[in-house]
Coordinates of C-alpha atoms and ligand atoms in Angstrom, one line a residue:
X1 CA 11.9 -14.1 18.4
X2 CA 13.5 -17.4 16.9
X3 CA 12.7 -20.9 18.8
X4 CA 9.5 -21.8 17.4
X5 CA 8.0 -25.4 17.4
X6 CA 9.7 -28.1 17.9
X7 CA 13.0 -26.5 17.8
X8 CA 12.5 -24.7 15.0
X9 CA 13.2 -20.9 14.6
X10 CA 10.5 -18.7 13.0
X11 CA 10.2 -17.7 9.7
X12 CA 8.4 -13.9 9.2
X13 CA 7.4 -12.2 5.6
X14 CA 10.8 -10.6 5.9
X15 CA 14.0 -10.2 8.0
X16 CA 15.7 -7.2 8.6
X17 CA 19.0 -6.7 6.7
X18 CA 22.4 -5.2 8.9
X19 CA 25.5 -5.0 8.6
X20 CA 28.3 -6.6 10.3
X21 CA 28.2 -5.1 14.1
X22 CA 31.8 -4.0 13.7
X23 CA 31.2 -2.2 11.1
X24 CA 28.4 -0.5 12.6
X25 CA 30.4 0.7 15.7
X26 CA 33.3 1.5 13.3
X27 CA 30.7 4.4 11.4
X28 CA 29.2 5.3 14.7
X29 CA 32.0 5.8 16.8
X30 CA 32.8 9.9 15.5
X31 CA 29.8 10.5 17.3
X32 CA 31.0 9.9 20.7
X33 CA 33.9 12.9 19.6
X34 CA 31.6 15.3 17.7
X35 CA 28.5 14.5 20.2
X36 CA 26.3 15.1 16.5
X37 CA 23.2 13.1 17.3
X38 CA 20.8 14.5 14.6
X39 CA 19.9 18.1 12.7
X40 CA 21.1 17.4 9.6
X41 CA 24.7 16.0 10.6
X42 CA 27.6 15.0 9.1
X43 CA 26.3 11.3 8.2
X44 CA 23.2 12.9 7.0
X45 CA 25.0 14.2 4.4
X46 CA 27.1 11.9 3.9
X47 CA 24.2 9.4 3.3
X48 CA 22.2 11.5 1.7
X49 CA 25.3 11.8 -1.4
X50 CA 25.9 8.7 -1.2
X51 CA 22.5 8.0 -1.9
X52 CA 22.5 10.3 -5.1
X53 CA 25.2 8.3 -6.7
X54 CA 23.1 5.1 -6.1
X55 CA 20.1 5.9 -7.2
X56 CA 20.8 7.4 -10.0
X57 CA 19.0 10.3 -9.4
X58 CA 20.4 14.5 -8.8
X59 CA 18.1 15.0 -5.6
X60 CA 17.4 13.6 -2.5
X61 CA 16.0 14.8 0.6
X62 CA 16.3 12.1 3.7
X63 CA 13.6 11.9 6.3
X64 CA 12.6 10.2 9.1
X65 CA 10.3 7.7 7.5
X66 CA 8.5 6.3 3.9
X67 CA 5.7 8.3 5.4
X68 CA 6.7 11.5 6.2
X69 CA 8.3 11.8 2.5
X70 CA 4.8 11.3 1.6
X71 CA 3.2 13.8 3.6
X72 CA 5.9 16.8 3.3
X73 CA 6.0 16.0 -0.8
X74 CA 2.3 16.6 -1.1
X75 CA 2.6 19.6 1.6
X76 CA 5.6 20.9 -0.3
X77 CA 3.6 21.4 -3.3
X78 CA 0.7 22.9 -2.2
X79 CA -1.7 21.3 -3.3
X80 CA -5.9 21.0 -3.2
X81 CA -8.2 19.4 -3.6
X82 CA -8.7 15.3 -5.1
X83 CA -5.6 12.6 -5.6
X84 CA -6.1 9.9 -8.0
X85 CA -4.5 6.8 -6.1
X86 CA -5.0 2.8 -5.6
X87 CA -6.5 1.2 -2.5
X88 CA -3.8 -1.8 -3.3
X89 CA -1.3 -0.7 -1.1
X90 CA -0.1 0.0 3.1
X91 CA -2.4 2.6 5.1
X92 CA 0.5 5.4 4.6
X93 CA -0.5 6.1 1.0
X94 CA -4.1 7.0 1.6
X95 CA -3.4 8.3 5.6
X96 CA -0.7 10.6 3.8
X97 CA -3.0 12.0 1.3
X98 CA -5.8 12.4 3.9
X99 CA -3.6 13.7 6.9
X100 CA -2.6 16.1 3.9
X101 CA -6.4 17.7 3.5
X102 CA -6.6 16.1 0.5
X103 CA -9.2 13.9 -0.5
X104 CA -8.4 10.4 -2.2
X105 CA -9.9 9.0 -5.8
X106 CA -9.6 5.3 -6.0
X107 CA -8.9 4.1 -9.1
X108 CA -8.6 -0.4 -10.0
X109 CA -5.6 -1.7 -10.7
X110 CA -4.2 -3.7 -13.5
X111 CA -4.6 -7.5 -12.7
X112 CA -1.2 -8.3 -14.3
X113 CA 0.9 -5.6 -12.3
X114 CA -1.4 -4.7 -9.7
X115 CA -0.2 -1.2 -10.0
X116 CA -2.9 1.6 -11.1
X117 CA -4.6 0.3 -13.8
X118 CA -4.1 3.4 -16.2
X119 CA -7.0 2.9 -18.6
X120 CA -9.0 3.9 -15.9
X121 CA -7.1 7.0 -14.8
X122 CA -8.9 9.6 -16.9
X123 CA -12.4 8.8 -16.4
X124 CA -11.8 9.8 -12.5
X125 CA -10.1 13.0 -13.2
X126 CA -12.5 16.4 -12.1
X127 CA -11.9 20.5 -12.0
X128 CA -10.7 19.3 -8.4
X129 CA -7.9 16.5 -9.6
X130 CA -4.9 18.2 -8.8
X131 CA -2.5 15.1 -8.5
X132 CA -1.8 11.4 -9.3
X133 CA -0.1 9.0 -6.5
X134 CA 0.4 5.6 -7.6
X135 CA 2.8 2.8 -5.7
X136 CA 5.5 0.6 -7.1
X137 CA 3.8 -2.0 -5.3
X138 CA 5.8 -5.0 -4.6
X139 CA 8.4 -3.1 -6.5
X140 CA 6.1 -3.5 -10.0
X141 CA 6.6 -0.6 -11.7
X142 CA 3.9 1.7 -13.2
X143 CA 3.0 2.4 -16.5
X144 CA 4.9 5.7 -16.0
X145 CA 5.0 6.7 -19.9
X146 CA 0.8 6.6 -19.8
X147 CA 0.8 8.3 -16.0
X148 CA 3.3 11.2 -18.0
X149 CA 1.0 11.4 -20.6
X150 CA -2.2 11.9 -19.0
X151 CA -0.1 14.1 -16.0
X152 CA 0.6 16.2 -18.8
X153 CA -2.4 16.3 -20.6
X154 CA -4.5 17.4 -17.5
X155 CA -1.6 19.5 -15.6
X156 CA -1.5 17.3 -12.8
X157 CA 1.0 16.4 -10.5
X158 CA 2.7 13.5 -10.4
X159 CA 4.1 11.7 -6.7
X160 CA 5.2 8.0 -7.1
X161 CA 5.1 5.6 -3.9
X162 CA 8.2 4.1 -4.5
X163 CA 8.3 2.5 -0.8
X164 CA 8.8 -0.8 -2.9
X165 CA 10.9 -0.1 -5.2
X166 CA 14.4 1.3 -3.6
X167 CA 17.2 0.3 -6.3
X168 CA 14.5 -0.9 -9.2
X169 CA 15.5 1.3 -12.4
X170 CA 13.7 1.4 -15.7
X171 CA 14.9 1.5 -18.8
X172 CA 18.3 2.1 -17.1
X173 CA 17.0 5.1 -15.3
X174 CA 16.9 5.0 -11.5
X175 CA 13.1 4.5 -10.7
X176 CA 13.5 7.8 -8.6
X177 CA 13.7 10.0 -11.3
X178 CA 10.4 9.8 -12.5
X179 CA 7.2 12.0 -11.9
X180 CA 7.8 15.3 -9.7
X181 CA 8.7 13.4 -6.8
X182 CA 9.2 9.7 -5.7
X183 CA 9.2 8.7 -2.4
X184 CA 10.6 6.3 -0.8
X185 CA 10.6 3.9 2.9
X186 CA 14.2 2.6 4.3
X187 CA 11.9 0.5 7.5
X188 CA 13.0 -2.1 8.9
X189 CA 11.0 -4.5 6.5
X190 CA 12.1 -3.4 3.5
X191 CA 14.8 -4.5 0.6
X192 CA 17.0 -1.1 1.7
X193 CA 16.8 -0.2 5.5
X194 CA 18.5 2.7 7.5
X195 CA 16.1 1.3 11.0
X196 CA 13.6 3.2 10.1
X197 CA 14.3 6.4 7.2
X198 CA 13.1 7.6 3.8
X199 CA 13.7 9.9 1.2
X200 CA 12.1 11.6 -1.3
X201 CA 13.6 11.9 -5.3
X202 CA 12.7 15.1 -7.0
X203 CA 13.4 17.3 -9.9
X204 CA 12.8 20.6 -9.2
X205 CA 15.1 22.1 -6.7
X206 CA 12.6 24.8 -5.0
X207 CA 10.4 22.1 -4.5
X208 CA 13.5 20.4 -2.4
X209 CA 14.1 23.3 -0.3
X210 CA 10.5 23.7 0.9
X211 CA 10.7 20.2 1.8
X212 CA 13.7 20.8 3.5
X213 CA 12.1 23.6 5.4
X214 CA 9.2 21.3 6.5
X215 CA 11.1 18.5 7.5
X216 CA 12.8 21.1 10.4
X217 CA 9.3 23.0 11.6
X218 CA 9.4 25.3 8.7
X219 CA 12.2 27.2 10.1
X220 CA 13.9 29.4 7.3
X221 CA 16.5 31.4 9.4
X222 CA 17.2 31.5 13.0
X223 CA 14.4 34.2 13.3
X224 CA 12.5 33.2 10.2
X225 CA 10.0 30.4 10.2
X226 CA 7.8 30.2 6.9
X227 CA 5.9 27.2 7.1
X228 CA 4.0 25.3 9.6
X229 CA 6.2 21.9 9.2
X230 CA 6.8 18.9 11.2
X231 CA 9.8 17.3 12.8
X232 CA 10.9 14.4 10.2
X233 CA 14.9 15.1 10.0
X234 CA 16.7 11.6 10.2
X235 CA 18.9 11.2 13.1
X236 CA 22.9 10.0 12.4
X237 CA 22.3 6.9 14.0
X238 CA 19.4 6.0 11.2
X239 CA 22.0 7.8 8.2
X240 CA 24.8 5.9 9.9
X241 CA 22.8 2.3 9.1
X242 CA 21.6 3.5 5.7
X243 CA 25.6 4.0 4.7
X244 CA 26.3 0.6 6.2
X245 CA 23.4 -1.2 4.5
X246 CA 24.1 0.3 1.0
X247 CA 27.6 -1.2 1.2
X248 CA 25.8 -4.2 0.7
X249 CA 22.4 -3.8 -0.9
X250 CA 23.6 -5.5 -4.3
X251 CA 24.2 -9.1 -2.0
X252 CA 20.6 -8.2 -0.7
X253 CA 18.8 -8.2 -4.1
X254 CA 21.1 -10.8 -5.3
X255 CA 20.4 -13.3 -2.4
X256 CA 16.8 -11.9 -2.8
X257 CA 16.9 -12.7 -6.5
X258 CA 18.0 -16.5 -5.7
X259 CA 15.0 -16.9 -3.1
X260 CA 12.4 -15.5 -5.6
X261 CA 14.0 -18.2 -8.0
X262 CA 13.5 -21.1 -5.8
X263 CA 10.0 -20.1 -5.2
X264 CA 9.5 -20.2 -8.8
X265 CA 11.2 -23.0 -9.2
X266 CA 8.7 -25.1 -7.3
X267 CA 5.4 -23.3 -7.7
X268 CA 5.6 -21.8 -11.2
X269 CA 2.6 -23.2 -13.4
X270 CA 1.1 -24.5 -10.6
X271 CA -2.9 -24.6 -11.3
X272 CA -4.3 -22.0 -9.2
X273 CA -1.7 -19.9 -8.1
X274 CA -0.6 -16.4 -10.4
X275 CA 3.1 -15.3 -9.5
X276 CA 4.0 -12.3 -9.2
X277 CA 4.7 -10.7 -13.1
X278 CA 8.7 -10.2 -14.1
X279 CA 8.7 -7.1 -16.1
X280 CA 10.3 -6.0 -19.0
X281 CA 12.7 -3.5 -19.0
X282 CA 12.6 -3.6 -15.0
X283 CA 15.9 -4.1 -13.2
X284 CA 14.0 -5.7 -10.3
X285 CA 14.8 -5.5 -6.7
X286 CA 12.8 -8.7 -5.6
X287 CA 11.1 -6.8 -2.9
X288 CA 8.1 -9.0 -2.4
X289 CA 7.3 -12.6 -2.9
X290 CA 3.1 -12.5 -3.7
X291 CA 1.0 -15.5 -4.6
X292 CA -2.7 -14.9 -5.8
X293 CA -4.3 -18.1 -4.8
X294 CA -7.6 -19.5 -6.9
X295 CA -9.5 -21.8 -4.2
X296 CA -11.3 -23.3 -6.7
X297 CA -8.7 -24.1 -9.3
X298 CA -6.0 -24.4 -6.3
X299 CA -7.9 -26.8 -4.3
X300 CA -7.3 -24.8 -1.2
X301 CA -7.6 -21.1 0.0
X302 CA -5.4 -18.7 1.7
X303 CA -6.8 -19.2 5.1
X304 CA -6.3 -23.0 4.9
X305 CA -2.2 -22.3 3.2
X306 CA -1.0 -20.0 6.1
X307 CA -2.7 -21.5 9.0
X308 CA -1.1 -24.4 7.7
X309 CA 2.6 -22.7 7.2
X310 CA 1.8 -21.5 10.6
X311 CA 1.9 -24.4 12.7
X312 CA 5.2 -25.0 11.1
X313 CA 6.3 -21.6 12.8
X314 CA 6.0 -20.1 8.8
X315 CA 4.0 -16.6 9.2
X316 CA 3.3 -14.9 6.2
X317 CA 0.9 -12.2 5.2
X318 CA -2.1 -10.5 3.3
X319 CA -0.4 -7.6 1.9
X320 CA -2.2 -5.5 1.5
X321 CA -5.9 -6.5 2.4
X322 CA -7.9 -5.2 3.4
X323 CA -8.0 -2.6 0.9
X324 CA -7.2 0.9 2.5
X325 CA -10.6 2.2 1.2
X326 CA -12.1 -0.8 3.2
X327 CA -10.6 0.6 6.4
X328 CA -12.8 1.1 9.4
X329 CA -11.7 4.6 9.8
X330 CA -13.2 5.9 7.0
X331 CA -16.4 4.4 7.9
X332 CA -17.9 3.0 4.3
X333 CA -17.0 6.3 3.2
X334 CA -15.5 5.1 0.1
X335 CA -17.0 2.0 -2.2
X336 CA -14.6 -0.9 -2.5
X337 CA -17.4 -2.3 -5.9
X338 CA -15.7 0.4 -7.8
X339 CA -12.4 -0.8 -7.7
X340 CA -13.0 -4.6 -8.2
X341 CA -10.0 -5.8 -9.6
X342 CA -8.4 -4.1 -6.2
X343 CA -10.8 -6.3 -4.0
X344 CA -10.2 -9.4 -6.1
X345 CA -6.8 -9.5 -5.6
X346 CA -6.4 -8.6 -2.3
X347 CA -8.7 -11.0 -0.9
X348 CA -6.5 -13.5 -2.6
X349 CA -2.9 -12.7 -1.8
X350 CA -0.3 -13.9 0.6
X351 CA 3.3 -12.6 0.6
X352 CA 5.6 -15.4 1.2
X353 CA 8.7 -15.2 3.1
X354 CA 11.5 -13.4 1.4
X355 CA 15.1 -11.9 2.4
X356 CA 18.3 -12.8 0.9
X357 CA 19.0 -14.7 4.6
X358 CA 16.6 -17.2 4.0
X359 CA 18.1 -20.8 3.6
X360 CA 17.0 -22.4 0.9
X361 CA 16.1 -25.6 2.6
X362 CA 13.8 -23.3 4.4
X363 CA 12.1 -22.4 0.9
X364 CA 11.7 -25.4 -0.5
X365 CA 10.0 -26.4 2.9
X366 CA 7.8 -23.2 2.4
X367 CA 6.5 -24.6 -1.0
X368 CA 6.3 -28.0 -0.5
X369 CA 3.6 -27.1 2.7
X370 CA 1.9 -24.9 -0.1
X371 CA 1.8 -28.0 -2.5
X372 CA 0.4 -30.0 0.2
X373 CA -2.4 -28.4 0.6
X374 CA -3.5 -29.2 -2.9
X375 CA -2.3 -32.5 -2.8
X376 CA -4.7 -33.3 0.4
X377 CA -7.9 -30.9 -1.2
X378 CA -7.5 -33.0 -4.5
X379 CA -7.5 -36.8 -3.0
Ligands
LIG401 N1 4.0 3.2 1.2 C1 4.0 1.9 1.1 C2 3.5 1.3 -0.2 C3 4.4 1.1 2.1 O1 4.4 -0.3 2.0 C4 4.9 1.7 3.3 C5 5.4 0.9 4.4 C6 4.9 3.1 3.4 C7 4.4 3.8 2.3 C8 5.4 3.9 4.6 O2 6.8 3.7 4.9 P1 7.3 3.8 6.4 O3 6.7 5.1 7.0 O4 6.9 2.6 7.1 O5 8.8 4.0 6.2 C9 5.4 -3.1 7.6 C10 6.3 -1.9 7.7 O6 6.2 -1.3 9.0 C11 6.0 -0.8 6.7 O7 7.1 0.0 6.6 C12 5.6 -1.4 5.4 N2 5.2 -0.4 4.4 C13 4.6 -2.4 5.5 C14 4.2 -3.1 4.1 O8 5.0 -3.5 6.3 P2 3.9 -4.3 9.4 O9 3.0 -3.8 10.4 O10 3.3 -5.4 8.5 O11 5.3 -4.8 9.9 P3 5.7 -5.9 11.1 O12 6.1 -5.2 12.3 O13 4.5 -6.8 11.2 O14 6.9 -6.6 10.4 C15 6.8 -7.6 9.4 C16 7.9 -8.6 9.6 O15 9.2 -8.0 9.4 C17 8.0 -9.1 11.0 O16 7.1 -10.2 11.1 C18 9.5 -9.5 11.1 C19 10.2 -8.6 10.3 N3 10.8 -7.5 11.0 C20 10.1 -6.5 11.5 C21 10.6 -5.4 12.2 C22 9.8 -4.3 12.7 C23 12.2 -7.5 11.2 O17 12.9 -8.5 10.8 N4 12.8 -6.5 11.9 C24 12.0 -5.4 12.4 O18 12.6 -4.5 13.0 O19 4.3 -3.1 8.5

């Protein structure tokens, strides 16, 4: 990595946040006395608390991945049959449901939030809907008063992606107390990283332990295994980053915050391109940077913006197209027409650059390629 073109280093969608080596070594270095490498350790717990307190929330459960805390929340519960869920989002939402016998409803998003578009929940629901799974995408938050309410209405289940929205609350609660379960992704790539980790928020305790069962094979007891689980404990190195990293996750989203500003700065009202919404209520985490580009309005399209940004050693990306319903896996099993808004949007977004390391000079750069693209389509 680094030393791109002409001296330049390379700029990626994101850039993994650490701490200070020192400090690193400093929190690793009881594991070369207790030799405690993983199972549950003492920085697994230590993390895991620590966690609580930040998040605002009375339960977590740490895994190895955002993925796994999808899988062993929808095995935890049991459940059959259909999941109501958006195609707008990273291959583990659908791949989790899927890999979980379950079979996925898509249902459009809103074109504001890009989050499930709620008004077209109901309509989806069957005898066989036993669950709703929307995302936090790019940290937006659902309509979670309207997900409640229909949750409620139809006794379904409620399991929020919140891979986007690690330290987001709403209306002063910690986004991870909402629904049955949240879960959420500590990679590399995102605002809050432990290497790679997860966790999933919850409310009811049972539910906890049975995901605490699957995330160690099922075992119960040293003789006693109940449950066909997987292997998805995090290891102390991984709990040993995430207690580093939340030492400092308020500079993150604060140095985040400033970048997203800057962007604004230069590209807001900018015929053509949408920025991402700032919600109400929302304490944000500024986990994404999305720009919804109109060709025709714009002057130029996506293609033409990032090649362009490329061969200045700037790579950003299409998250998320294509849609996950689009995927070749399935086949054309599912029909991205009924979800329009979905395919819209993601054949028109690019997710610029964004990490509270990047220097502003850098982002100023970043937009004034952008504006140059219109400039040259306009003459
Ligand atoms: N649900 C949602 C809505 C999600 O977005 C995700 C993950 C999940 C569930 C599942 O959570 P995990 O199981 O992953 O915990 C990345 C991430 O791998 C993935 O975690 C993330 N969503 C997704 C949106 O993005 P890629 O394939 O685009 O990542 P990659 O390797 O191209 O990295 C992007 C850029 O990040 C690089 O160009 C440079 C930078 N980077 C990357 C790595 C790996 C670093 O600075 N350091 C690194 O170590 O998927």
């Amino acid at each position: 990595m680094g030393g791109g073109k002409m001296g330049m280093d390379k700029i990626f969608v994101t850039r993994s946040s650490m701490p200070e080596l020192a400090e690193y070594v400093t929190e690793i270095s009881g594991m070369w006395e207790n030799h405690w490498l993983t199972n549950m350790g003492p920085k697994h717990q230590e993390f895991q608390s620590e966690l609580e307190k930040y998040l605002g929330v009375e339960n977590v459960e740490l895994v190895t991945n955002g993925h796994m805390a999808l899988e062993l929340t929808l095995q935890a519960m049991h459940l059959q049959g259909e999941v109501i869920t958006t195609p707008f989002t990273f291959a583990s939402t659908t791949h989790a449901i899927i890999r979980s016998g379950l079979k996925p409803v898509f249902c459009d998003i809103d074109p504001v939030t890009y989050t499930m578009d709620v008004r077209k929940i109901e309509a989806l629901i069957t005898d066989k809907t036993c669950a709703i799974l929307p995302v936090h995408v790019y940290g937006n938050v659902c309509d979670i008063e309207e997900i409640e309410r229909i949750a409620h209405k139809y006794e379904l289940r409620v399991i929020y992606d919140a891979a986007h929205a690690f330290g987001e609350t709403y209306k002063g609660k910690g986004i991870g107390s909402f629904g049955d379960a949240s879960c959420f992704s500590f990679h590399a790539t995102k605002v809050f990283n432990s290497i790679e980790g997860g966790a999933i928020c919850f409310q009811n305790k049972n539910l906890g332990k049975t995901i605490y069962e699957l995330k160690n094979f099922g075992i119960h007891g040293p003789e006693e295994v109940c449950a066909v689980g997987a292997n998805a404990k995090m290891n102390e190195f991984c709990a040993a980053m995430g207690i580093c990293n939340l030492r400092h996750v308020e500079e993150e989203i604060a140095g985040r915050k400033r970048v997203s500003d800057r962007y604004r700065q230069h590209l807001e009202g900018t015929d053509g391109l949408i920025l991402n919404i700032q919600q109400n209520g929302v304490r944000s985490n500024y986990a994404y940077f999305p720009i919804i580009i109109d060709e025709k309005k714009f002057g130029a399209g996506r293609a033409e913006i990032s090649d362009r940004l490329a061969e200045q050693g700037i790579y950003v990306r299409k998250y998320f197209y294509p849609l996950t319903s689009a995927f070749d896996c399935f086949h054309g099993e599912y029909d991205v027409s009924e979800t329009p808004v979905a395919l819209h949007i993601s054949k028109r977004v690019l997710t610029l650059p964004l990490y509270a390391g990047l220097d502003m000079k850098d982002v100023d750069r970043i937009c004034e390629i952008i504006l140059q693209c219109r400039k040259q389509s306009l003459r």
